[in-house]
Short mmCIF file of C-alpha atoms in Angstrom, two decimals:
data_model
loop_
_atom_site.label_atom_id
_atom_site.label_comp_id
_atom_site.label_asym_id
_atom_site.label_seq_id
_atom_site.Cartn_x
_atom_site.Cartn_y
_atom_site.Cartn_z
CA MET A 101 0.14 0.23 -0.24
CA LYS A 102 1.38 3.17 -0.97
CA ASP A 103 1.85 6.72 1.72
CA VAL A 104 2.42 3.89 4.43
CA LEU A 105 5.52 3.97 6.67
CA MET A 106 6.93 1.78 9.35
CA LYS A 107 9.43 2.79 11.76
CA ALA A 108 10.60 1.16 15.49
CA GLU A 109 9.54 2.85 18.52
CA GLY A 110 11.50 1.58 21.07
CA ASP A 111 12.86 -1.73 20.80
CA SER A 112 9.78 -3.30 20.92
CA ALA A 113 7.30 -1.53 19.52
CA LEU A 114 6.51 -1.21 15.90
CA LEU A 115 4.65 1.69 13.92
CA VAL A 116 2.43 2.05 10.89
CA GLU A 117 2.03 4.96 9.78
CA PHE A 118 -0.54 6.02 7.29
CA PRO A 119 -1.59 9.24 5.92
CA GLN A 120 -2.28 12.15 8.48
CA GLU A 121 -5.48 12.51 8.23
CA ILE A 122 -8.99 11.27 9.84
CA SER A 123 -10.86 9.80 7.40
CA PRO A 124 -13.30 6.64 7.56
CA GLN A 125 -10.95 5.20 4.51
CA ILE A 126 -8.07 5.07 6.37
CA ASN A 127 -9.46 4.10 9.52
CA ALA A 128 -11.35 0.92 7.38
CA SER A 129 -7.29 0.35 5.96
CA ILE A 130 -6.57 0.37 9.69
CA THR A 131 -9.19 -2.41 10.58
CA ALA A 132 -8.30 -4.53 8.07
CA LEU A 133 -4.62 -4.70 8.57
CA VAL A 134 -5.43 -5.49 12.26
CA HIS A 135 -7.64 -8.65 11.02
CA LEU A 136 -5.12 -9.61 8.44
CA ILE A 137 -2.47 -9.54 11.17
CA LYS A 138 -4.79 -11.84 13.45
CA GLU A 139 -5.89 -13.87 11.09
CA GLN A 140 -1.88 -14.87 10.47
CA ARG A 141 -1.06 -15.67 14.24
CA ILE A 142 2.22 -13.94 13.69
CA GLU A 143 4.53 -15.20 16.80
CA GLY A 144 5.56 -12.76 19.06
CA ILE A 145 2.68 -10.01 18.55
CA MET A 146 1.61 -8.88 21.75
CA ASP A 147 -0.71 -5.94 21.24
CA MET A 148 -2.26 -3.67 18.66
CA ILE A 149 -3.26 0.10 19.22
CA PRO A 150 -5.00 1.54 16.56
CA ALA A 151 -5.10 5.06 16.24
CA PHE A 152 -7.02 7.68 13.98
CA SER A 153 -3.98 7.43 11.08
CA SER A 154 -1.65 4.76 12.80
CA LEU A 155 -1.28 1.53 14.61
CA LEU A 156 1.09 0.93 16.86
CA ILE A 157 2.27 -3.02 17.19
CA HIS A 158 4.38 -4.59 20.52
CA TYR A 159 6.06 -7.47 20.27
CA GLU A 160 8.05 -9.33 22.31
CA PRO A 161 11.70 -9.10 20.54
CA LEU A 162 13.12 -12.48 21.88
CA VAL A 163 10.39 -14.01 19.53
CA ILE A 164 10.79 -12.05 16.19
CA GLY A 165 12.98 -9.50 15.41
CA TYR A 166 11.70 -5.94 14.21
CA HIS A 167 13.02 -6.37 10.64
CA GLN A 168 11.58 -9.72 10.70
CA LEU A 169 8.41 -7.95 11.70
CA SER A 170 8.32 -5.25 9.60
CA LYS A 171 8.82 -7.36 6.38
CA ARG A 172 5.79 -10.01 7.31
CA ILE A 173 3.38 -6.44 8.37
CA LYS A 174 4.70 -5.31 4.46
CA GLY A 175 3.44 -8.54 3.02
CA LEU A 176 0.46 -7.93 4.38
CA LEU A 177 0.51 -3.90 3.31
CA ASP A 178 0.56 -4.71 -0.61
CA LEU A 179 -2.45 -6.47 -0.15
CA ASP A 180 -5.29 -4.62 -0.67
CA LEU A 181 -6.80 -3.72 2.18
CA GLY A 182 -10.04 -2.53 0.48
CA ASP A 183 -10.85 -6.36 0.70
CA GLY A 184 -10.06 -6.94 4.29
CA VAL A 185 -13.36 -6.00 5.93
CA THR A 186 -16.63 -6.45 4.61
CA GLN A 187 -19.25 -5.91 7.24
CA LYS A 188 -19.17 -3.47 10.28
CA ARG A 189 -20.07 -3.80 13.45
CA ILE A 190 -22.84 -2.20 15.15
CA PHE A 191 -23.04 -1.80 19.36
CA ASP A 192 -26.85 -0.63 20.05
CA ILE A 193 -26.08 1.72 22.89
CA PRO A 194 -29.20 2.54 24.92
CA VAL A 195 -29.38 6.08 26.09
CA LEU A 196 -31.29 7.87 28.85
CA TYR A 197 -30.93 11.43 27.70
CA GLY A 198 -31.83 14.72 29.70
CA GLY A 199 -32.19 15.54 33.10
CA SER A 200 -29.32 14.61 35.73
CA PHE A 201 -28.15 12.19 33.43
CA GLY A 202 -27.41 14.82 30.99
CA PRO A 203 -27.42 18.20 32.49
CA ASP A 204 -25.59 19.97 29.51
CA LEU A 205 -28.47 18.80 26.91
CA ASP A 206 -30.15 22.35 27.52
CA PHE A 207 -27.16 24.37 26.64
CA VAL A 208 -26.14 22.19 23.94
CA ALA A 209 -29.57 22.74 22.81
CA SER A 210 -29.23 26.68 23.41
CA GLN A 211 -25.86 27.00 21.53
CA ALA A 212 -27.70 25.12 18.41
CA ASN A 213 -30.78 26.97 18.55
CA LEU A 214 -32.59 23.63 18.70
CA THR A 215 -35.12 22.03 20.89
CA LYS A 216 -34.02 19.23 23.15
CA GLU A 217 -35.79 16.94 21.24
CA GLU A 218 -34.23 18.09 18.19
CA VAL A 219 -31.14 17.49 19.07
CA ILE A 220 -31.77 13.64 20.74
CA GLU A 221 -32.87 13.07 17.11
CA ILE A 222 -29.80 14.20 15.26
CA HIS A 223 -27.59 12.48 18.11
CA SER A 224 -29.04 9.12 17.65
CA SER A 225 -29.66 9.44 13.87
CA GLN A 226 -26.86 7.90 12.54
CA ASP A 227 -23.92 5.14 13.37
CA TYR A 228 -20.51 6.59 14.30
CA LEU A 229 -17.43 5.23 13.73
CA ILE A 230 -14.66 4.21 16.48
CA TYR A 231 -11.67 5.96 14.93
CA MET A 232 -10.09 4.65 18.39
CA LEU A 233 -9.63 4.22 21.90
CA GLY A 234 -8.08 6.23 24.53
CA PHE A 235 -8.06 8.61 27.47
CA LEU A 236 -9.13 6.27 29.33
CA PRO A 237 -9.88 1.99 28.91
CA GLY A 238 -12.67 1.44 26.47
CA PHE A 239 -13.26 5.39 26.10
CA PRO A 240 -14.36 5.37 22.21
CA TYR A 241 -13.48 8.46 19.56
CA LEU A 242 -16.18 8.41 17.42
CA GLY A 243 -16.32 10.26 14.14
CA GLY A 244 -19.59 11.84 12.34
CA LEU A 245 -21.19 13.81 14.83
CA ASP A 246 -23.41 16.18 12.99
CA SER A 247 -21.99 20.07 12.92
CA ARG A 248 -25.44 21.26 14.03
CA ILE A 249 -24.79 20.03 17.63
CA HIS A 250 -20.87 20.66 17.80
CA THR A 251 -20.66 22.22 21.46
CA PRO A 252 -17.91 23.98 23.12
CA ARG A 253 -16.02 21.66 26.30
CA LEU A 254 -16.72 22.95 29.60
CA ALA A 255 -14.08 26.29 30.59
CA ASN A 256 -13.77 24.40 33.56
CA PRO A 257 -13.88 20.53 33.81
CA ARG A 258 -16.06 18.60 36.27
CA ILE A 259 -13.76 16.90 38.47
CA ARG A 260 -15.78 13.87 38.52
CA ILE A 261 -18.16 12.91 35.46
CA PRO A 262 -19.69 9.04 36.25
CA ALA A 263 -19.44 5.85 34.08
CA GLY A 264 -21.63 5.69 31.50
CA SER A 265 -21.60 9.32 30.79
CA VAL A 266 -22.52 10.34 26.66
CA GLY A 267 -21.07 13.34 26.19
CA ILE A 268 -20.23 15.88 23.22
CA GLY A 269 -16.49 17.99 23.36
CA GLY A 270 -15.76 19.96 20.41
CA ALA A 271 -16.61 18.23 17.02
CA GLN A 272 -16.91 14.71 18.92
CA THR A 273 -19.06 12.54 20.76
CA GLY A 274 -18.55 9.69 22.98
CA ILE A 275 -18.97 7.40 25.94
CA TYR A 276 -17.41 7.87 29.57
CA PRO A 277 -16.65 4.07 30.58
CA LEU A 278 -15.32 4.89 34.07
CA ASP A 279 -15.98 7.31 36.72
CA SER A 280 -13.35 10.08 35.81
CA PRO A 281 -12.74 14.22 35.52
CA GLY A 282 -13.80 15.57 32.12
CA GLY A 283 -14.90 18.70 30.68
CA TRP A 284 -17.27 17.35 27.67
CA GLN A 285 -20.97 18.39 28.05
CA LEU A 286 -22.90 15.72 28.96
CA ILE A 287 -26.30 15.06 27.07
CA GLY A 288 -27.44 11.38 28.53
CA ALA A 289 -26.35 8.40 29.98
CA THR A 290 -25.74 4.37 29.55
CA PRO A 291 -26.86 1.96 31.97
CA LEU A 292 -24.52 -0.73 29.94
CA LEU A 293 -20.86 -0.99 31.48
CA THR A 294 -19.06 -0.48 27.99
CA TYR A 295 -15.74 -1.54 30.02
CA GLN A 296 -15.44 -3.78 32.81
CA ALA A 297 -11.83 -5.37 34.16
CA GLU A 298 -13.34 -8.98 34.97
CA ARG A 299 -15.35 -9.38 31.83
CA GLU A 300 -13.34 -11.59 29.62
CA GLU A 301 -13.13 -8.91 26.88
CA PRO A 302 -13.39 -6.05 29.17
CA ILE A 303 -14.31 -3.54 26.53
CA LEU A 304 -17.05 -3.96 24.97
CA PHE A 305 -16.24 -2.66 21.68
CA GLU A 306 -13.08 -2.30 19.01
CA ALA A 307 -11.70 0.19 17.00
CA GLY A 308 -13.25 0.05 13.56
CA ASP A 309 -17.05 -1.07 15.12
CA TYR A 310 -19.50 1.59 15.19
CA ILE A 311 -21.69 2.86 17.73
CA ARG A 312 -25.80 4.30 17.60
CA PHE A 313 -27.34 5.72 19.98
CA VAL A 314 -30.60 4.06 21.01
CA PRO A 315 -33.06 6.66 23.10
CA ILE A 316 -35.04 4.86 25.91
CA SER A 317 -37.19 6.10 28.95
CA GLN A 318 -36.07 6.37 32.75
CA GLU A 319 -38.23 3.07 33.30
CA GLU A 320 -35.98 1.36 30.67
CA TYR A 321 -32.92 2.61 31.72
CA LYS A 322 -33.46 1.18 35.66
CA GLU A 323 -34.89 -1.94 34.12
CA ILE A 324 -31.96 -2.37 32.01
CA ALA A 325 -29.42 -1.21 34.87
CA LYS A 326 -31.07 -4.29 37.00
CA GLU A 327 -30.01 -6.93 34.71
CA VAL A 328 -26.62 -4.97 34.08
CA GLU A 329 -26.03 -4.78 37.98
CA ALA A 330 -27.40 -8.78 38.16
CA GLY A 331 -25.27 -9.89 34.87
CA THR A 332 -28.35 -11.22 33.14
CA TYR A 333 -27.68 -8.34 30.47
CA THR A 334 -26.62 -9.83 27.11
CA TYR A 335 -24.35 -7.44 25.20
CA SER A 336 -24.44 -8.05 21.37
CA PHE A 337 -23.95 -6.17 18.22
CA ARG A 338 -25.47 -6.42 14.97
CA SER A 339 -23.99 -6.52 11.45
CA GLU A 340 -24.07 -4.86 8.00
CA GLU A 341 -22.56 -4.95 4.58
CA ILE A 342 -20.36 -2.07 4.10
#
């Protein structure tokens, strides 16, 4: 693949750099490369961290050397990465908007010169691509937020934002997976645990997946929260052709 560079990052990591832009096409190529590497089961690879326009590969240098690994990765890059992913996984995330769960919804609406209902409809009307995970374990950086509801971050960040909070920060939207400080405008919350350390797969989704926010009522929130707490809630996704 043209315009892709590889370089060493210390003595146990390889950085694959794609063209420096944020686009669904580049993200799809990175996701396809991750899938190909997983299929190859290259011995010595310990972890892969996708970002907006790069992939960081951690490896065990006593098992595979930098030059050997870079040769293997180059061989995969020479393939047509556009053929690597034919379906997308979409996670439906239930969200209770407004009230104490989304204390900044009124502000977002006033900034956009919209009603709260219009903000909710816009925010929940599309699938958001997860470009990368970061900041906190499982915090999804999502692309595709409608420009009508872009909202500046808080001038003074909150000391504690509850896990599950759904917010807007500038041109992005996302979910706080853990209690943490933060400066995003909070518009709602999900009862789901998008990160749970003791789960077999601690993070619910991965880079390259999609999220669709689904408005729910307070009663529905309580019912789902009970199931989550009891361990009976079934986390799932749906697949669609790309």
